[in-house]
mmCIF file of C-alpha atoms in Angstrom:
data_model
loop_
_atom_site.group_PDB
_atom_site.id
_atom_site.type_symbol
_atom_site.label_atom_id
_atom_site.label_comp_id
_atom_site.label_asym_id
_atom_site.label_seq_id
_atom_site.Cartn_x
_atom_site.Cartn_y
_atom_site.Cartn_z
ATOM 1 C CA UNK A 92 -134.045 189.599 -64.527
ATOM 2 C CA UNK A 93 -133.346 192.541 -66.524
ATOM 3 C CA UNK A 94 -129.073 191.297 -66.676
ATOM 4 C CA UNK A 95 -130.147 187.952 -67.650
ATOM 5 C CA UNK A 96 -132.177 188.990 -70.870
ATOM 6 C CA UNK A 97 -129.169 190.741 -71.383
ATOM 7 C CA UNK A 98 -126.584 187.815 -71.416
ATOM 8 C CA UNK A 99 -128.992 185.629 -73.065
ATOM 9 C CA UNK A 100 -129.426 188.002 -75.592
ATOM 10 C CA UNK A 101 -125.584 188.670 -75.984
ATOM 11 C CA UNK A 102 -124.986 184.631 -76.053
ATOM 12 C CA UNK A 103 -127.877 184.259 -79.035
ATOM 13 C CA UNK A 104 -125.586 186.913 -80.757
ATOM 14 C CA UNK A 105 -122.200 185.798 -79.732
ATOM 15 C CA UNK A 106 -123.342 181.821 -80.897
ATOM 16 C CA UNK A 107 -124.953 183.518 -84.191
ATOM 17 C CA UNK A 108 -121.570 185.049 -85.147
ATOM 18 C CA UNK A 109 -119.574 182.441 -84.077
ATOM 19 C CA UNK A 110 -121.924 180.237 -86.094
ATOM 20 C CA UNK A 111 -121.305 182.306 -89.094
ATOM 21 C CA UNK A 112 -117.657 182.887 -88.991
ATOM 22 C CA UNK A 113 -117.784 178.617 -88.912
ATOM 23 C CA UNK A 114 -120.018 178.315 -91.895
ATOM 24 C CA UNK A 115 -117.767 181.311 -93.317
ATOM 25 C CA UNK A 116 -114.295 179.084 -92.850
ATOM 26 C CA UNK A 117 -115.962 175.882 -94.112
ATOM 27 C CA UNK A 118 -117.211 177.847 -97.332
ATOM 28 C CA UNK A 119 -113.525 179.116 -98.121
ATOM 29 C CA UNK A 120 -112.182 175.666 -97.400
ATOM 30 C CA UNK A 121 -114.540 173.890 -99.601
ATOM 31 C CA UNK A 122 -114.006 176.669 -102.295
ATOM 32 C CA UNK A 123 -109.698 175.786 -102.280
ATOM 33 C CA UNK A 124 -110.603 171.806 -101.724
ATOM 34 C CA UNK A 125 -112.329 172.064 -104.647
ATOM 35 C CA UNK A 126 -109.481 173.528 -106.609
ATOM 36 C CA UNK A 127 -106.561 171.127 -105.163
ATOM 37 C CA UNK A 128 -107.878 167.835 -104.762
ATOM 38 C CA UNK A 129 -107.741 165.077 -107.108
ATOM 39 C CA UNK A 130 -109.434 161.639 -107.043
ATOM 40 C CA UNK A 131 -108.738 159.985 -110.358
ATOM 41 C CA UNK A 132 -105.444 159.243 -111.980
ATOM 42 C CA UNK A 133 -105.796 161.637 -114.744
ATOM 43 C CA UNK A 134 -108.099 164.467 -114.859
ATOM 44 C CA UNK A 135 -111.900 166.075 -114.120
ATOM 45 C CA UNK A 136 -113.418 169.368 -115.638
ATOM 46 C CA UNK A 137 -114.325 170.031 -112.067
ATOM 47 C CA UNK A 138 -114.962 168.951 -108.390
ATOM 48 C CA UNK A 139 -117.070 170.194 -105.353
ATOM 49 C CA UNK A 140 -116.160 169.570 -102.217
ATOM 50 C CA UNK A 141 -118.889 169.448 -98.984
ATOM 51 C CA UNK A 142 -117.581 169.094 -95.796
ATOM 52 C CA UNK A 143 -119.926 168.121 -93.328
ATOM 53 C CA UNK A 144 -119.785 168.637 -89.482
ATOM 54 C CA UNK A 145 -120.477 171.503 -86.876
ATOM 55 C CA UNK A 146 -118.102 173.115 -85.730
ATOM 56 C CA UNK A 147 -115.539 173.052 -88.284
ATOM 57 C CA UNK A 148 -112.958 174.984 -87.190
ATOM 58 C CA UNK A 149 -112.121 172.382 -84.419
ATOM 59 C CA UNK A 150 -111.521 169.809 -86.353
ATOM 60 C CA UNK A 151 -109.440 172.578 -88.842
ATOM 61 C CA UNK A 152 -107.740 172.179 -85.915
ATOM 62 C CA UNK A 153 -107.416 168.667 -84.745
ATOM 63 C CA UNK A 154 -106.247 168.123 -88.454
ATOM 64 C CA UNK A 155 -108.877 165.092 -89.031
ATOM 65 C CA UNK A 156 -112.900 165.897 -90.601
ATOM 66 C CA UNK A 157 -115.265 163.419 -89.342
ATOM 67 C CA UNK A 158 -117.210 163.344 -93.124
ATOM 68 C CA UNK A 159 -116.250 165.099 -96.772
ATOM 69 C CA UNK A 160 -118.133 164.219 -99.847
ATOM 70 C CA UNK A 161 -116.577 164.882 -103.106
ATOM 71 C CA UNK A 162 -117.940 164.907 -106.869
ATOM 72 C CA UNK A 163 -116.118 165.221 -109.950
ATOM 73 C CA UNK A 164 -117.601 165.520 -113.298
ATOM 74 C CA UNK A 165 -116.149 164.662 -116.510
ATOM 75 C CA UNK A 166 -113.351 162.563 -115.025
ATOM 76 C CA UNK A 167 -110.686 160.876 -117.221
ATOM 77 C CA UNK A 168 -110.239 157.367 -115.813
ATOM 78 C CA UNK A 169 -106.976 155.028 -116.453
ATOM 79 C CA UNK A 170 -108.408 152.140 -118.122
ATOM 80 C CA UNK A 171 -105.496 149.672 -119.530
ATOM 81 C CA UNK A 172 -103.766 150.567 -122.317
ATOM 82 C CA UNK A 173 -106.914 153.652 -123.016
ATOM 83 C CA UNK A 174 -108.856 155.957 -121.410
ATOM 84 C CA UNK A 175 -112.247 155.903 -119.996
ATOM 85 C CA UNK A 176 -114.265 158.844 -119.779
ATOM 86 C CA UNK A 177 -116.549 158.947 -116.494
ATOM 87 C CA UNK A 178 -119.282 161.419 -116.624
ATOM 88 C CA UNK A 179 -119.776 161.635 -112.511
ATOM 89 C CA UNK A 180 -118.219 160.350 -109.658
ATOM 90 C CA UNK A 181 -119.350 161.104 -105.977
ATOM 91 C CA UNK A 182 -117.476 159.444 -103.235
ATOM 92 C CA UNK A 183 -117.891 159.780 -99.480
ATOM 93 C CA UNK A 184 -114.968 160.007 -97.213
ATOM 94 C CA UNK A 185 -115.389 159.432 -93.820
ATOM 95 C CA UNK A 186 -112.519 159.727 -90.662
ATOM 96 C CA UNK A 187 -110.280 162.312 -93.578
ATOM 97 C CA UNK A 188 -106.841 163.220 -91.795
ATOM 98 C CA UNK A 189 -104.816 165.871 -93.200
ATOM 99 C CA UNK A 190 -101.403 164.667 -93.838
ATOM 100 C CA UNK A 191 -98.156 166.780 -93.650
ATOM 101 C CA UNK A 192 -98.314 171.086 -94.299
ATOM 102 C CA UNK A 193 -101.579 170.380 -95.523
ATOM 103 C CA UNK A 194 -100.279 169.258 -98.036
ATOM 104 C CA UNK A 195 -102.389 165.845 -98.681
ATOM 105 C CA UNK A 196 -104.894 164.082 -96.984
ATOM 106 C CA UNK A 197 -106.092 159.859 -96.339
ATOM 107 C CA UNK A 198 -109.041 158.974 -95.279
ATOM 108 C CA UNK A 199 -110.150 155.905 -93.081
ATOM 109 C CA UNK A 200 -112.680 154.872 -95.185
ATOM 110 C CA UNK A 201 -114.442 155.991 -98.801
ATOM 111 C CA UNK A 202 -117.142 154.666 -100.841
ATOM 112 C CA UNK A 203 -118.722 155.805 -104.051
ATOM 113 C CA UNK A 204 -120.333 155.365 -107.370
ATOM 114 C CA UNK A 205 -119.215 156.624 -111.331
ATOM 115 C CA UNK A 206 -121.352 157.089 -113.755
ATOM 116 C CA UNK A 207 -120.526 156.101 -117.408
ATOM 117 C CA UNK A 208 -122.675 157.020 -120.093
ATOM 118 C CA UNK A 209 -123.352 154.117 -122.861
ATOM 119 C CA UNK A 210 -121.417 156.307 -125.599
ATOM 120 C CA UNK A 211 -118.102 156.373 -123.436
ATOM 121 C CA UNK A 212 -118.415 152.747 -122.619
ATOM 122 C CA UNK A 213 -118.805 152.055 -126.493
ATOM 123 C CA UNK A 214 -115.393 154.441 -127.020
ATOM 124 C CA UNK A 215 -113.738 152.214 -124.082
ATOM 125 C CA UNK A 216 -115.018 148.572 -125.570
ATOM 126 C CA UNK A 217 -112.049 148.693 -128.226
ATOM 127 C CA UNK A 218 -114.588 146.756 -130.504
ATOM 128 C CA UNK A 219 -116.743 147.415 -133.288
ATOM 129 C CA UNK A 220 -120.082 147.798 -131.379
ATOM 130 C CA UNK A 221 -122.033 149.836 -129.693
ATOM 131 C CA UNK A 222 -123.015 149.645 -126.273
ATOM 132 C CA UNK A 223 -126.971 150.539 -124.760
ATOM 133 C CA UNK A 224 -128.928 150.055 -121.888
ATOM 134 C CA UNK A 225 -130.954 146.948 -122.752
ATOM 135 C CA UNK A 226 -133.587 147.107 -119.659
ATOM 136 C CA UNK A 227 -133.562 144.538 -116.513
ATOM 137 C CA UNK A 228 -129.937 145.046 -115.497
ATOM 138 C CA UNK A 229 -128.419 144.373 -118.938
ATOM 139 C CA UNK A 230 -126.204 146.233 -121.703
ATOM 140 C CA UNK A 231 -127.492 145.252 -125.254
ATOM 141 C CA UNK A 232 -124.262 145.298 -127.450
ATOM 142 C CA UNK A 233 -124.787 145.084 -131.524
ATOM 143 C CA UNK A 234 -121.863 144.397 -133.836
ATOM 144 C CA UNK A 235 -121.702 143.307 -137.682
ATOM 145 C CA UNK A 236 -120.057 140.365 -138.812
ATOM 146 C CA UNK A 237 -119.173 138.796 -142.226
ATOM 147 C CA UNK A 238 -119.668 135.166 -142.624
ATOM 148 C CA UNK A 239 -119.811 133.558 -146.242
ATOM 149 C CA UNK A 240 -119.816 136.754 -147.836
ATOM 150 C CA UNK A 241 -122.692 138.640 -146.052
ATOM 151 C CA UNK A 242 -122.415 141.308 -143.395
ATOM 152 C CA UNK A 243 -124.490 139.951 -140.943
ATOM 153 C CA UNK A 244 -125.924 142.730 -137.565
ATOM 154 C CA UNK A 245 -126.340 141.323 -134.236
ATOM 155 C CA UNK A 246 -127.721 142.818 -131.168
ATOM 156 C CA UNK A 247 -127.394 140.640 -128.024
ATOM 157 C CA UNK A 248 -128.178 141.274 -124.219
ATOM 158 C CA UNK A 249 -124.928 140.794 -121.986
ATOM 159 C CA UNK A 250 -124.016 141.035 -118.134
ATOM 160 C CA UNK A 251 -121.742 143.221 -116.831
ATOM 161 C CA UNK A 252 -119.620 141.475 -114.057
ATOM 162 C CA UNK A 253 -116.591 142.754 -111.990
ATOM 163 C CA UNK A 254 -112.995 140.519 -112.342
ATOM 164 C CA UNK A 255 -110.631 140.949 -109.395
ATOM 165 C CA UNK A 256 -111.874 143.944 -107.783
ATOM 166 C CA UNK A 257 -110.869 146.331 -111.011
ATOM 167 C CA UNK A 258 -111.939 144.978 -114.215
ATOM 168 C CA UNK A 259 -115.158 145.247 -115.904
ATOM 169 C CA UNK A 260 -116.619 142.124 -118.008
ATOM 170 C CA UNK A 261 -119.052 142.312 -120.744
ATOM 171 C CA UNK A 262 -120.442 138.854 -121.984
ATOM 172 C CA UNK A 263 -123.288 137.680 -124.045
ATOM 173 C CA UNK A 264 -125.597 136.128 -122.172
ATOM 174 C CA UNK A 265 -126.338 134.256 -125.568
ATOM 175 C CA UNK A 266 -125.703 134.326 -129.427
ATOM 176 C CA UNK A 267 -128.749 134.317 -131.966
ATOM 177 C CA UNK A 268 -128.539 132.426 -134.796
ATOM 178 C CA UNK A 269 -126.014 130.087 -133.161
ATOM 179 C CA UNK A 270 -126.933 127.528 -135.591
ATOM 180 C CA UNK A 271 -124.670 128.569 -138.011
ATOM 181 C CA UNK A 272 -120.949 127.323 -137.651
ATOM 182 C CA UNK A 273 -118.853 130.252 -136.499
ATOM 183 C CA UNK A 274 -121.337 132.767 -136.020
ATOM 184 C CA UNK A 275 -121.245 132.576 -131.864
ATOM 185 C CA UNK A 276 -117.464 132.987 -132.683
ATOM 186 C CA UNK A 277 -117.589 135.630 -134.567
ATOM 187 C CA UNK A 278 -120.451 137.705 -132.599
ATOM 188 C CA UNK A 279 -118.408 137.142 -129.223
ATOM 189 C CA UNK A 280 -115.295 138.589 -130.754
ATOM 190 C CA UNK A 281 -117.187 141.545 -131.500
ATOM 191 C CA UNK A 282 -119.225 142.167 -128.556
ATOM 192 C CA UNK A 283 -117.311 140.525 -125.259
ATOM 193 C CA UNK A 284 -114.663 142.117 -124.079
ATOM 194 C CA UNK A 285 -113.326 143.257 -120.337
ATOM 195 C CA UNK A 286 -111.995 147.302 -119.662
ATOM 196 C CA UNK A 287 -109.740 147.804 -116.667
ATOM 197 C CA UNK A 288 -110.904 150.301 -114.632
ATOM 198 C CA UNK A 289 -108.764 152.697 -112.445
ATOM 199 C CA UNK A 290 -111.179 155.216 -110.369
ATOM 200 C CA UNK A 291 -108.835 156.177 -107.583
ATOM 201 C CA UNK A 292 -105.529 154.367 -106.156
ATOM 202 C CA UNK A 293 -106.452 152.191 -102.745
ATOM 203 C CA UNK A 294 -110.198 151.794 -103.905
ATOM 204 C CA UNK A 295 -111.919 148.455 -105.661
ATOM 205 C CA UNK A 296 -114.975 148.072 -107.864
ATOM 206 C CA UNK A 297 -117.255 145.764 -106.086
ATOM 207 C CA UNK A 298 -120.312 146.091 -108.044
ATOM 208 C CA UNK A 299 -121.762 147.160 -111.879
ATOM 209 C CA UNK A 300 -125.247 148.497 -112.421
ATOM 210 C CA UNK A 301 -126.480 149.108 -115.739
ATOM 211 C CA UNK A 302 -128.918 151.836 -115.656
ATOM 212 C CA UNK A 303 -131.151 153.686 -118.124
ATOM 213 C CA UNK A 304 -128.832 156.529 -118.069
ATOM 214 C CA UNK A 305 -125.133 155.087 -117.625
ATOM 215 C CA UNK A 306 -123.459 151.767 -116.487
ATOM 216 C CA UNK A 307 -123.031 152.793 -112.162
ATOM 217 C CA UNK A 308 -119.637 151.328 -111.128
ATOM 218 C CA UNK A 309 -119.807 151.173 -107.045
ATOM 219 C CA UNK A 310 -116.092 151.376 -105.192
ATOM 220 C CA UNK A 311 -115.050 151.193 -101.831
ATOM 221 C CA UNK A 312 -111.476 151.673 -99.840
ATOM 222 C CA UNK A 313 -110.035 152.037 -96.499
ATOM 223 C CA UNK A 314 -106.966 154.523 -95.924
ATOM 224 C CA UNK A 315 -107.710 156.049 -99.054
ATOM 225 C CA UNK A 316 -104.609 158.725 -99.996
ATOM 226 C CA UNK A 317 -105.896 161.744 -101.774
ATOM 227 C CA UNK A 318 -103.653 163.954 -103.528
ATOM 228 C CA UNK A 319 -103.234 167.429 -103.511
#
């Protein structure tokens, strides 16, 4: 009796620091994920890596990670001929295979949502008007006209929508005033407008959802290449 406390004592300690030295290798390999990866086509102020799984150092060495989830913040987004700033993007990557020395990875599948604040969408419209949450799933856009002489303000509630998998639309859902000849005209050119979006090469936008804090772009992908 007195040898088996023993061994089960030495296997509590033996798992314990095996345990450790795993959580140890993940930590270091999250810490230089974090400093190699990129997601987006341009840039992020930074990104933190979690890789999920026990163990990890067997699938360190079977070269494939059964989940990783990744956010950036501050991420510069290709959008047409401009920019668009992203304030935070998490993704989930699931079935990740490291490709080559190390040197890259793909995963199977990924899914994931940015974040853009009202002010970046406004810098991204390429119109004169601003861009706010306007409550119920809706943007509220104002823009100021001239018609007959008169600088004329109008703030209307639009839908976001998605165009082929990578484009976001903005469109009144109507026009006050619409009575006078022109005006809808002249509103719409100031307040509709559509903003390619490019998140991250192999993934599509599939759905918009304005929020109080941001407009939430959702994306999904399958064999998803992520650069190193």
């Amino acid at each position: 009796m007195r040898a088996l406390r023993i061994l089960l004592i030495l296997a509590v300690v033996l798992g314990g620091a095996l345990v450790g030295i795993d959580r140890l290798a993940v930590s270091y390999a999250e810490s230089e994920a974090s400093s190699r990866v990129k997601l987006a086509a341009t840039k992020s102020d930074s990104i933190e890596v979690d890789i999920k799984g026990f163990p990890f150092l067997t699938q360190v060495a079977d070269k494939r990670f059964d989940e990783v989830d990744v956010k950036a913040t501050g991420v510069t987004a290709t959008a047409g001929d401009k920019d668009i700033r992203v304030g935070e993007l998490t993704v989930a990557l699931r079935d990740v295979a490291v490709t080559g020395d190390w040197a890259g990875a793909k995963a199977g599948s990924a899914s994931g949502t940015a974040l853009i604040s009202y002010a970046d969408l406004t810098a991204a419209s390429d119109r004169e008007a601003t861009v706010a949450y306007g409550g119920d799933g809706k943007v509220k856009v104002t823009g100021s006209v001239k018609i007959m002489g008169r600088s004329l303000t109008r703030s209307v509630l639009s839908t976001v929508t998605v165009v082929n998998g990578d484009t976001i639309k903005v469109r009144a859902d109507e026009v006050p005033g619409g009575g006078i000849p022109g005006l809808e005209d002249l509103v719409r050119a100031r307040t509709d407008f559509e903003r390619p979006i490019g998140l991250i090469a192999g993934m599509k936008v599939e759905k918009v959802e304005p929020r109080p804090d941001g407009l939430a772009v959702m994306v999904t992908g399958k064999d998803v290449v992520l650069a190193g």
